Amino acid sequence: GESVGLHLPTLSVQEGDNSIINCAYSNSASDYFIWYKQESGKGPQFIIDIRSNMDKRQGQRVTVLLNKTVKHLSLQIAATQPGDSAVYFCAEIPSLGTYKYIFGTGTRLKVLA
Amino acid sequence: ETGVTQSPTHLIKTRGQQVTLRCSSQSGHNTVSWYQQALGQGPQFIFQYYREEENGRGNFPPRFSGLQFPNYSSELNVNALELDDSALYLCASSLVQGPYNEQFFGPGTRLTVL
């Protein structure tokens, strides 16, 4: 079946360190992946996306890596800041054109001062 | 540019009742998707509306229904509420320009069923 899961439910990092949040997906045919950040009381906010024809994409302080061989996705946050504290979700679109996003359970990132 | 808005913010209902949640899509967006997010879980896709018609549905029973209006706003209706329907209901809008459409989420409606 379709599923997207995360290895670590909670991640604590020191302010200024780099964070790595991991995600495993099960549908090898999925073509598009997105990382979302959700702060308390708010809806998910788009961070970065990547298409299956890429293995790396960089944004501002964030990098997404895609390993299709092992169906693994990761989000790297450089120089983690207190404002990065939130729950992070990976999502996959298993079928082009349907816009059905499959979300994982989420990882809570705690930034320690 | 106005973002996605949802109403009400919070809602308390009792088991067996019916509820209607509302969503206004981001300006210019013609597609609306609804998600259910249980506490501590990721959002689960309920259904999507495009041009006032349902365009894809997740694993939710028929008592979950929706509407999309000509102005692209949308409603989610849930009949015969059950305790497990307690969740954050998220609406997301997008603009159909191809398969890689970013969905913009609203803040959600927190539904509590007693």
Tab-separated table of C-alpha atoms in Angstrom:
chain	number	residue	atom	x	y	z
A	1	GLY	CA	0.000	0.000	0.000
A	2	GLU	CA	0.949	3.627	-0.096
A	3	SER	CA	2.702	4.953	2.946
A	4	VAL	CA	5.206	7.560	3.896
A	5	GLY	CA	6.885	7.248	7.248
A	6	LEU	CA	9.585	8.931	9.269
A	7	HIS	CA	12.361	7.249	11.197
A	8	LEU	CA	12.573	9.684	14.128
A	9	PRO	CA	9.488	11.090	15.828
A	10	THR	CA	11.493	13.705	17.784
A	11	LEU	CA	14.802	15.349	16.988
A	12	SER	CA	16.606	17.696	19.363
A	13	VAL	CA	19.487	19.803	18.073
A	14	GLN	CA	21.584	22.610	19.436
A	15	GLU	CA	21.060	26.026	17.966
A	16	GLY	CA	23.542	26.567	15.186
A	17	ASP	CA	23.985	22.875	14.421
A	18	ASN	CA	22.728	21.198	11.277
A	19	SER	CA	19.542	19.110	11.395
A	20	ILE	CA	18.741	16.078	9.307
A	21	ILE	CA	15.203	14.767	9.143
A	22	ASN	CA	14.609	11.478	7.364
A	23	CYS	CA	11.661	9.972	5.574
A	24	ALA	CA	10.970	6.628	3.924
A	25	TYR	CA	8.358	6.178	1.234
A	26	SER	CA	6.908	2.993	-0.155
A	27	ASN	CA	5.647	3.846	-3.635
A	28	SER	CA	8.533	3.531	-6.066
A	29	ALA	CA	6.400	5.148	-8.769
A	30	SER	CA	5.989	8.393	-6.842
A	31	ASP	CA	7.192	11.293	-8.894
A	32	TYR	CA	7.135	14.291	-6.621
A	33	PHE	CA	8.040	14.907	-2.999
A	34	ILE	CA	7.584	17.856	-0.694
A	35	TRP	CA	8.721	18.816	2.771
A	36	TYR	CA	6.320	20.785	4.916
A	37	LYS	CA	6.826	22.587	8.226
A	38	GLN	CA	3.924	22.839	10.637
A	39	GLU	CA	4.061	25.147	13.619
A	40	SER	CA	1.637	24.814	16.479
A	41	GLY	CA	-1.822	26.048	15.563
A	42	LYS	CA	-0.981	26.537	11.915
A	43	GLY	CA	-1.397	24.623	8.695
A	44	PRO	CA	1.559	22.997	6.934
A	45	GLN	CA	3.897	25.418	5.201
A	46	PHE	CA	5.806	24.469	2.058
A	47	ILE	CA	9.574	24.278	2.537
A	48	ILE	CA	11.053	22.630	-0.513
A	49	ASP	CA	10.153	20.107	-3.171
A	50	ILE	CA	11.976	17.691	-5.417
A	51	ARG	CA	11.046	15.713	-8.488
A	52	SER	CA	12.031	12.118	-9.029
A	53	ASN	CA	14.434	13.020	-11.837
A	54	MET	CA	16.623	14.838	-9.302
A	55	ASP	CA	18.610	13.575	-6.331
A	56	LYS	CA	19.342	16.878	-4.632
A	57	ARG	CA	17.822	20.305	-4.426
A	58	GLN	CA	18.908	23.267	-2.378
A	59	GLY	CA	16.995	26.185	-0.968
A	60	GLN	CA	17.782	28.825	1.569
A	61	ARG	CA	19.415	26.911	4.463
A	62	VAL	CA	17.595	23.746	3.409
A	63	THR	CA	18.587	20.838	1.187
A	64	VAL	CA	16.474	17.885	0.172
A	65	LEU	CA	18.102	14.631	-0.872
A	66	LEU	CA	16.267	11.871	-2.716
A	67	ASN	CA	17.558	8.322	-2.930
A	68	LYS	CA	15.199	6.403	-5.170
A	69	THR	CA	17.178	3.187	-4.829
A	70	VAL	CA	16.227	2.843	-1.176
A	71	LYS	CA	13.134	5.062	-1.361
A	72	HIS	CA	14.509	7.551	1.120
A	73	LEU	CA	14.107	11.291	1.437
A	74	SER	CA	15.906	13.639	3.790
A	75	LEU	CA	15.707	17.278	4.752
A	76	GLN	CA	18.840	19.032	5.899
A	77	ILE	CA	18.585	22.337	7.728
A	78	ALA	CA	21.803	24.290	8.066
A	79	ALA	CA	22.568	26.389	11.139
A	80	THR	CA	19.325	25.459	12.870
A	81	GLN	CA	17.566	28.369	14.530
A	82	PRO	CA	14.910	28.529	17.283
A	83	GLY	CA	12.355	29.468	14.629
A	84	ASP	CA	12.931	26.106	12.990
A	85	SER	CA	11.246	24.357	15.905
A	86	ALA	CA	8.170	22.694	14.445
A	87	VAL	CA	6.863	19.392	13.123
A	88	TYR	CA	8.201	18.456	9.711
A	89	PHE	CA	6.318	16.254	7.273
A	90	CYS	CA	7.393	14.685	4.056
A	91	ALA	CA	4.722	14.133	1.455
A	92	GLU	CA	4.659	12.265	-1.811
A	93	ILE	CA	2.417	12.503	-4.810
A	94	PRO	CA	1.988	8.908	-5.975
A	95	SER	CA	-0.004	9.739	-9.059
A	96	LEU	CA	0.601	12.679	-11.334
A	97	GLY	CA	-2.384	14.886	-11.903
A	98	THR	CA	-4.465	13.762	-8.922
A	99	TYR	CA	-2.767	16.096	-6.430
A	100	LYS	CA	-3.324	13.528	-3.696
A	101	TYR	CA	-0.563	14.127	-1.198
A	102	ILE	CA	0.432	11.222	1.055
A	103	PHE	CA	1.874	12.560	4.291
A	104	GLY	CA	4.048	10.813	6.803
A	105	THR	CA	3.515	10.904	10.564
A	106	GLY	CA	5.931	13.784	11.109
A	107	THR	CA	9.100	14.563	13.055
A	108	ARG	CA	9.154	17.137	15.799
A	109	LEU	CA	12.295	19.268	15.689
A	110	LYS	CA	13.316	20.894	18.956
A	111	VAL	CA	16.039	23.503	18.841
A	112	LEU	CA	17.957	23.817	22.085
A	113	ALA	CA	19.440	27.175	23.050
B	1	GLU	CA	-2.674	38.212	-2.229
B	2	THR	CA	-5.089	36.585	0.240
B	3	GLY	CA	-4.098	33.208	1.629
B	4	VAL	CA	-6.292	30.230	2.365
B	5	THR	CA	-8.803	30.929	5.113
B	6	GLN	CA	-10.975	28.500	7.046
B	7	SER	CA	-13.916	28.870	9.361
B	8	PRO	CA	-14.671	28.295	12.097
B	9	THR	CA	-11.387	28.039	13.951
B	10	HIS	CA	-12.733	25.677	16.583
B	11	LEU	CA	-15.917	23.666	16.817
B	12	ILE	CA	-17.406	21.318	19.381
B	13	LYS	CA	-20.113	18.851	18.397
B	14	THR	CA	-21.690	15.772	19.899
B	15	ARG	CA	-21.756	12.303	18.448
B	16	GLY	CA	-24.398	11.876	15.732
B	17	GLN	CA	-24.543	15.542	14.808
B	18	GLN	CA	-23.637	17.043	11.459
B	19	VAL	CA	-20.994	19.687	10.774
B	20	THR	CA	-20.060	22.003	7.918
B	21	LEU	CA	-16.589	23.457	7.594
B	22	ARG	CA	-15.733	26.227	5.167
B	23	CYS	CA	-12.695	27.160	3.139
B	24	SER	CA	-11.824	30.111	0.943
B	25	SER	CA	-9.069	29.325	-1.492
B	26	GLN	CA	-6.098	31.531	-2.191
B	27	SER	CA	-6.785	34.187	-4.777
B	28	GLY	CA	-6.679	32.724	-8.277
B	29	HIS	CA	-6.613	29.102	-7.143
B	30	ASN	CA	-9.241	26.824	-8.647
B	31	THR	CA	-8.577	23.540	-6.839
B	32	VAL	CA	-9.327	22.736	-3.204
B	33	SER	CA	-8.273	19.683	-1.247
B	34	TRP	CA	-9.392	18.651	2.227
B	35	TYR	CA	-7.315	16.745	4.759
B	36	GLN	CA	-7.975	15.304	8.196
B	37	GLN	CA	-5.145	15.525	10.694
B	38	ALA	CA	-5.555	13.529	13.885
B	39	LEU	CA	-3.476	14.553	16.878
B	40	GLY	CA	0.140	13.511	16.411
B	41	GLN	CA	-0.421	12.302	12.863
B	42	GLY	CA	0.178	13.585	9.387
B	43	PRO	CA	-2.687	14.937	7.296
B	44	GLN	CA	-4.828	12.320	5.556
B	45	PHE	CA	-6.318	13.160	2.161
B	46	ILE	CA	-10.129	13.260	2.181
B	47	PHE	CA	-10.963	14.554	-1.293
B	48	GLN	CA	-10.254	17.253	-3.828
B	49	TYR	CA	-12.543	19.541	-5.819
B	50	TYR	CA	-11.823	21.043	-9.205
B	51	ARG	CA	-14.362	22.998	-11.244
B	52	GLU	CA	-17.047	22.196	-8.678
B	53	GLU	CA	-16.631	18.438	-9.036
B	54	GLU	CA	-14.918	15.869	-6.851
B	55	ASN	CA	-11.572	15.002	-8.396
B	56	GLY	CA	-10.160	12.201	-6.293
B	57	ARG	CA	-11.065	10.785	-2.900
B	58	GLY	CA	-9.171	9.134	-0.079
B	59	ASN	CA	-10.314	6.317	2.212
B	60	PHE	CA	-13.163	8.151	3.889
B	61	PRO	CA	-16.795	6.995	4.135
B	62	PRO	CA	-19.626	8.672	2.200
B	63	ARG	CA	-20.717	10.611	5.281
B	64	PHE	CA	-17.793	12.893	4.397
B	65	SER	CA	-18.972	15.034	1.510
B	66	GLY	CA	-18.064	18.326	-0.019
B	67	LEU	CA	-18.953	21.134	-2.330
B	68	GLN	CA	-17.071	23.659	-4.370
B	69	PHE	CA	-18.698	26.890	-5.406
B	70	PRO	CA	-18.202	29.003	-8.560
B	71	ASN	CA	-15.877	31.309	-6.644
B	72	TYR	CA	-13.774	28.201	-5.818
B	73	SER	CA	-14.556	28.292	-2.114
B	74	SER	CA	-15.453	24.949	-0.623
B	75	GLU	CA	-17.334	23.201	2.154
B	76	LEU	CA	-16.666	19.946	3.931
B	77	ASN	CA	-19.712	18.259	5.433
B	78	VAL	CA	-19.556	15.409	7.884
B	79	ASN	CA	-22.746	13.588	8.878
B	80	ALA	CA	-23.367	11.288	11.828
B	81	LEU	CA	-20.284	12.461	13.659
B	82	GLU	CA	-18.223	9.867	15.490
B	83	LEU	CA	-15.718	10.386	18.288
B	84	ASP	CA	-12.875	9.483	15.923
B	85	ASP	CA	-13.813	12.413	13.700
B	86	SER	CA	-12.165	14.688	16.259
B	87	ALA	CA	-9.236	16.198	14.384
B	88	LEU	CA	-7.808	19.246	12.684
B	89	TYR	CA	-9.384	19.645	9.254
B	90	LEU	CA	-7.137	21.321	6.737
B	91	CYS	CA	-8.032	22.879	3.448
B	92	ALA	CA	-5.426	23.409	0.746
B	93	SER	CA	-5.764	25.260	-2.520
B	94	SER	CA	-3.731	25.070	-5.682
B	95	LEU	CA	-3.719	26.314	-9.241
B	96	VAL	CA	-3.993	23.717	-11.935
B	97	GLN	CA	-1.066	24.280	-14.252
B	98	GLY	CA	0.333	20.772	-14.457
B	99	PRO	CA	1.128	17.845	-12.192
B	100	TYR	CA	3.502	19.646	-9.864
B	101	ASN	CA	1.132	22.006	-8.154
B	102	GLU	CA	2.050	23.345	-4.766
B	103	GLN	CA	-0.786	23.184	-2.303
B	104	PHE	CA	-1.176	26.094	0.078
B	105	PHE	CA	-2.737	25.153	3.383
B	106	GLY	CA	-5.072	27.091	5.598
B	107	PRO	CA	-4.764	27.175	9.399
B	108	GLY	CA	-7.369	24.462	9.834
B	109	THR	CA	-10.542	23.947	11.827
B	110	ARG	CA	-10.185	22.056	15.082
B	111	LEU	CA	-13.233	19.783	15.471
B	112	THR	CA	-13.951	18.103	18.786
B	113	VAL	CA	-16.662	15.449	18.942
B	114	LEU	CA	-17.964	14.627	22.416
